[in-house]
PDB file of C-alpha atoms in Angstrom:
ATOM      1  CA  UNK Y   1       0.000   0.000   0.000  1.00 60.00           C
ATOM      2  CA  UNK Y   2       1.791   3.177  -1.159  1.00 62.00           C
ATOM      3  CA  UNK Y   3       0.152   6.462   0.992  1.00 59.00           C
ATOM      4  CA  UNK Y   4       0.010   9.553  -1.338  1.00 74.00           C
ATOM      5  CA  UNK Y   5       2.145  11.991   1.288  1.00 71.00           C
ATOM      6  CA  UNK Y   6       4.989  11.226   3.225  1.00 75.00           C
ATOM      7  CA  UNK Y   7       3.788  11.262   7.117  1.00 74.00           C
ATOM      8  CA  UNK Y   8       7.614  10.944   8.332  1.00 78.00           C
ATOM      9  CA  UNK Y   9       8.392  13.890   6.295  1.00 80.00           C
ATOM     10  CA  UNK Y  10       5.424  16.264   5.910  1.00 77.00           C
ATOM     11  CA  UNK Y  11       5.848  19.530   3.313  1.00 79.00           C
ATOM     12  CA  UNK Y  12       6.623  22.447   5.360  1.00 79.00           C
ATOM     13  CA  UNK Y  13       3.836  24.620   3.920  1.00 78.00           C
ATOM     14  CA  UNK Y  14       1.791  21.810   4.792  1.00 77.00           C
ATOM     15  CA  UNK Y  15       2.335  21.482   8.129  1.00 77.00           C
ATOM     16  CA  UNK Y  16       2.066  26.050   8.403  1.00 74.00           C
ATOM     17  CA  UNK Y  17      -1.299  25.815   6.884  1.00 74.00           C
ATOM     18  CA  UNK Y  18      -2.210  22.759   9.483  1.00 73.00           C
ATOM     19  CA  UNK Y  19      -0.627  24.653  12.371  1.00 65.00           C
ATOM     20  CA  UNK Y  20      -1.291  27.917  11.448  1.00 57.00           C
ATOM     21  CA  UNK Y  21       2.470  28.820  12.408  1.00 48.00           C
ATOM     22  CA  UNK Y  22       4.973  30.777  10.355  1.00 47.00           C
ATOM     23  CA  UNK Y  23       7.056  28.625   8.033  1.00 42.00           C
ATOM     24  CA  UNK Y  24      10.722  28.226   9.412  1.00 46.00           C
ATOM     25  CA  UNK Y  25      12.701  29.636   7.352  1.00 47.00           C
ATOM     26  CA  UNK Y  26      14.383  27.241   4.352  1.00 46.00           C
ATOM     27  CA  UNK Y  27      16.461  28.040   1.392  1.00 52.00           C
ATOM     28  CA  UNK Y  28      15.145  29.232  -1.168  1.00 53.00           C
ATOM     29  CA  UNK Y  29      16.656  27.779  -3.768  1.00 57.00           C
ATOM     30  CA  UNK Y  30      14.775  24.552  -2.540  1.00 59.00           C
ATOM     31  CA  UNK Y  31      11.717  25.981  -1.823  1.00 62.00           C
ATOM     32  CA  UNK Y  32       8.758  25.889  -4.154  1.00 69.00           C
ATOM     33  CA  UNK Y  33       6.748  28.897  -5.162  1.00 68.00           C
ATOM     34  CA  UNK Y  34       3.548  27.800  -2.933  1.00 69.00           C
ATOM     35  CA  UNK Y  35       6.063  27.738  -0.299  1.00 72.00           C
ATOM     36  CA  UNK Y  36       8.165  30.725  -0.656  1.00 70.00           C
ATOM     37  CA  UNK Y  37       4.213  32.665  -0.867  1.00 69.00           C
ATOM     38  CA  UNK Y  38       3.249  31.400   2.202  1.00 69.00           C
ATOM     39  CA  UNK Y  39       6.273  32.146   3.963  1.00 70.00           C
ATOM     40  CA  UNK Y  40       6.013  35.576   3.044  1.00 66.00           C
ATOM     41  CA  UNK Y  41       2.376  36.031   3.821  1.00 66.00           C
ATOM     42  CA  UNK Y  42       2.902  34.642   7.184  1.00 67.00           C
ATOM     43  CA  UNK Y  43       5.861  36.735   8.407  1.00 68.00           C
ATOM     44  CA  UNK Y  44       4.962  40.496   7.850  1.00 68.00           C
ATOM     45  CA  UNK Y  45       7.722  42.765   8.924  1.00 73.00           C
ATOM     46  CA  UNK Y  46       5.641  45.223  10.936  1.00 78.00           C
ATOM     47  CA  UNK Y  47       2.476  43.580  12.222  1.00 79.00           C
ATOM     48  CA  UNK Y  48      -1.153  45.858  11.910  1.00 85.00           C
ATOM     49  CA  UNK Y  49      -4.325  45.095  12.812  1.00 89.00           C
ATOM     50  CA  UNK Y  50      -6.824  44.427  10.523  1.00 88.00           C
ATOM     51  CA  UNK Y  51      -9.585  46.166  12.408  1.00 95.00           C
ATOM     52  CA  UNK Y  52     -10.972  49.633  11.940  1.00 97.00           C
ATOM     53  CA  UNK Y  53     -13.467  52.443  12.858  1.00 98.00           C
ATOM     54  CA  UNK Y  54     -16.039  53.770  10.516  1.00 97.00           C
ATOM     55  CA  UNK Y  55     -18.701  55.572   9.741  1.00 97.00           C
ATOM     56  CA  UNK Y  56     -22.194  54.501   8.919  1.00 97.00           C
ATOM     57  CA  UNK Y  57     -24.858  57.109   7.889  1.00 96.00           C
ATOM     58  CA  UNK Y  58     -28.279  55.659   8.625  1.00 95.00           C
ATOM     59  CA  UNK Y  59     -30.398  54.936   5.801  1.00 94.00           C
ATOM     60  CA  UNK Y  60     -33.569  56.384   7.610  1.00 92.00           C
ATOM     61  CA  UNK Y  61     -32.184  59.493   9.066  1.00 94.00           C
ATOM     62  CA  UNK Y  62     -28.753  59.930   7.792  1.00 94.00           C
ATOM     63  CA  UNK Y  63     -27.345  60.364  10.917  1.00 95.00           C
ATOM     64  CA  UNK Y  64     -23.358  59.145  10.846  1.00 96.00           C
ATOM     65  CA  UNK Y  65     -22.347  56.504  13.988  1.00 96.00           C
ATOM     66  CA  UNK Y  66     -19.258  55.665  14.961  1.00 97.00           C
ATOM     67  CA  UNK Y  67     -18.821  52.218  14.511  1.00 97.00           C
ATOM     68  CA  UNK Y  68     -16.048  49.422  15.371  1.00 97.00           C
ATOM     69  CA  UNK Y  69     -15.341  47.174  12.351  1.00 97.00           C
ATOM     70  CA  UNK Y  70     -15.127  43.808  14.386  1.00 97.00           C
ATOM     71  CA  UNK Y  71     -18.183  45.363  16.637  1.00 97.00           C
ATOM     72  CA  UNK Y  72     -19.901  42.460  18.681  1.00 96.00           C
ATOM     73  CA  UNK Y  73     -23.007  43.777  19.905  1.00 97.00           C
ATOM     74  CA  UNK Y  74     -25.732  44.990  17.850  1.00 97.00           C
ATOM     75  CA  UNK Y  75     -25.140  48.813  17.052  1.00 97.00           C
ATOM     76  CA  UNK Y  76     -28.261  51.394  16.707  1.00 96.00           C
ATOM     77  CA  UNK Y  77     -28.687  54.647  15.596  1.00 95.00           C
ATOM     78  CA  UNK Y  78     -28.746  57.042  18.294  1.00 93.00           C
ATOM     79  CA  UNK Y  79     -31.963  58.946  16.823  1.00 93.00           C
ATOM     80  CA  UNK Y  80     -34.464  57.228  15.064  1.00 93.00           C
ATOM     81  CA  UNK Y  81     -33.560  53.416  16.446  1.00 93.00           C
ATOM     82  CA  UNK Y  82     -32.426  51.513  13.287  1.00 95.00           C
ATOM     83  CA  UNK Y  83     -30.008  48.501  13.294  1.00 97.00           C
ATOM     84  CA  UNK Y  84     -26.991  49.841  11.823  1.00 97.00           C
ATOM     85  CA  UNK Y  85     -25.071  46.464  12.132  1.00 97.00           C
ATOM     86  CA  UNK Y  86     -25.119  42.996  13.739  1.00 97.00           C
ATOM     87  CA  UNK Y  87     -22.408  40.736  14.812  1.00 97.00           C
ATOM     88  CA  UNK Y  88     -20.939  38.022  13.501  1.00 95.00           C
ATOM     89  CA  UNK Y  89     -17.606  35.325  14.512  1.00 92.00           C
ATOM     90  CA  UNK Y  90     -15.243  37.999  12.761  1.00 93.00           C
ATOM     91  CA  UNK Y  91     -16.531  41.166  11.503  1.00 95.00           C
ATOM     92  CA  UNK Y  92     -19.917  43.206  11.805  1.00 96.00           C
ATOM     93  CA  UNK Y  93     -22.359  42.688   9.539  1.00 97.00           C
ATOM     94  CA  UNK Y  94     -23.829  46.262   7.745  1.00 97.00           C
ATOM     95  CA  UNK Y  95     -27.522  46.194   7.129  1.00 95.00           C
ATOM     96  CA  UNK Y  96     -29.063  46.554   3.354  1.00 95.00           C
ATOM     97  CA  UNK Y  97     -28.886  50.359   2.439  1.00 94.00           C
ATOM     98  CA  UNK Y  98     -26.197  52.018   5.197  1.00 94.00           C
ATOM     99  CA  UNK Y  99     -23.108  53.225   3.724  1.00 95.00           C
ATOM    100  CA  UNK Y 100     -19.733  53.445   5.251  1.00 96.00           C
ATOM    101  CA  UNK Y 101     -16.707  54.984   5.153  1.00 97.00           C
ATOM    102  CA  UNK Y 102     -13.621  53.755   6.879  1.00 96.00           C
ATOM    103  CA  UNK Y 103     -11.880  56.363   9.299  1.00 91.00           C
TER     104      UNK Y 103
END
């Protein structure tokens, strides 16, 4: 019985993307292009957050809220009551017809 991957020697992109670690870093003369993408995506330079503040202009009143991009409680406009957004695992979720800008 031949297995298709090698369990004694598992591809080191493989085992990043399993792991969800940064890829130790190989030469790169060996390294496949898969591997040398993923080793740059995974170790950035200067790490950022990927979160922001914006603002959302009600659809009703057009009244602009603050609002946190990765909000997780449900976020209303101040005067007139409307759901401007709802949680979700990662990000908020804008309702239909509010429009954002990011700050």
């Amino acid at each position: 019985m031949v297995l298709a991957e090698d369990l004694l020697n598992p591809h080191p992109a493989a085992e990043a993307r399993k792991h969800k670690m940064k890829v130790m870093r190989l030469n790169y003369a060996h390294q496949t292009l898969t591997g040398f993408l993923l080793t740059k995506i995974l170790q950035t330079l200067v790490p950022a957050p990927r979160s922001f503040f914006m603002d959302v202009k009600c659809p009703g009143c057009f009244n602009i809220t603050t609002v946190f991009s990765h909000a997780q409680t449900v976020v209303i406009c101040g005067s007139c009551a409307t759901v401007l957004c709802q949680p979700t695992g990662g990000k908020a979720r804008l309702t239909e017809g509010c429009s954002f800008r990011k700050k």
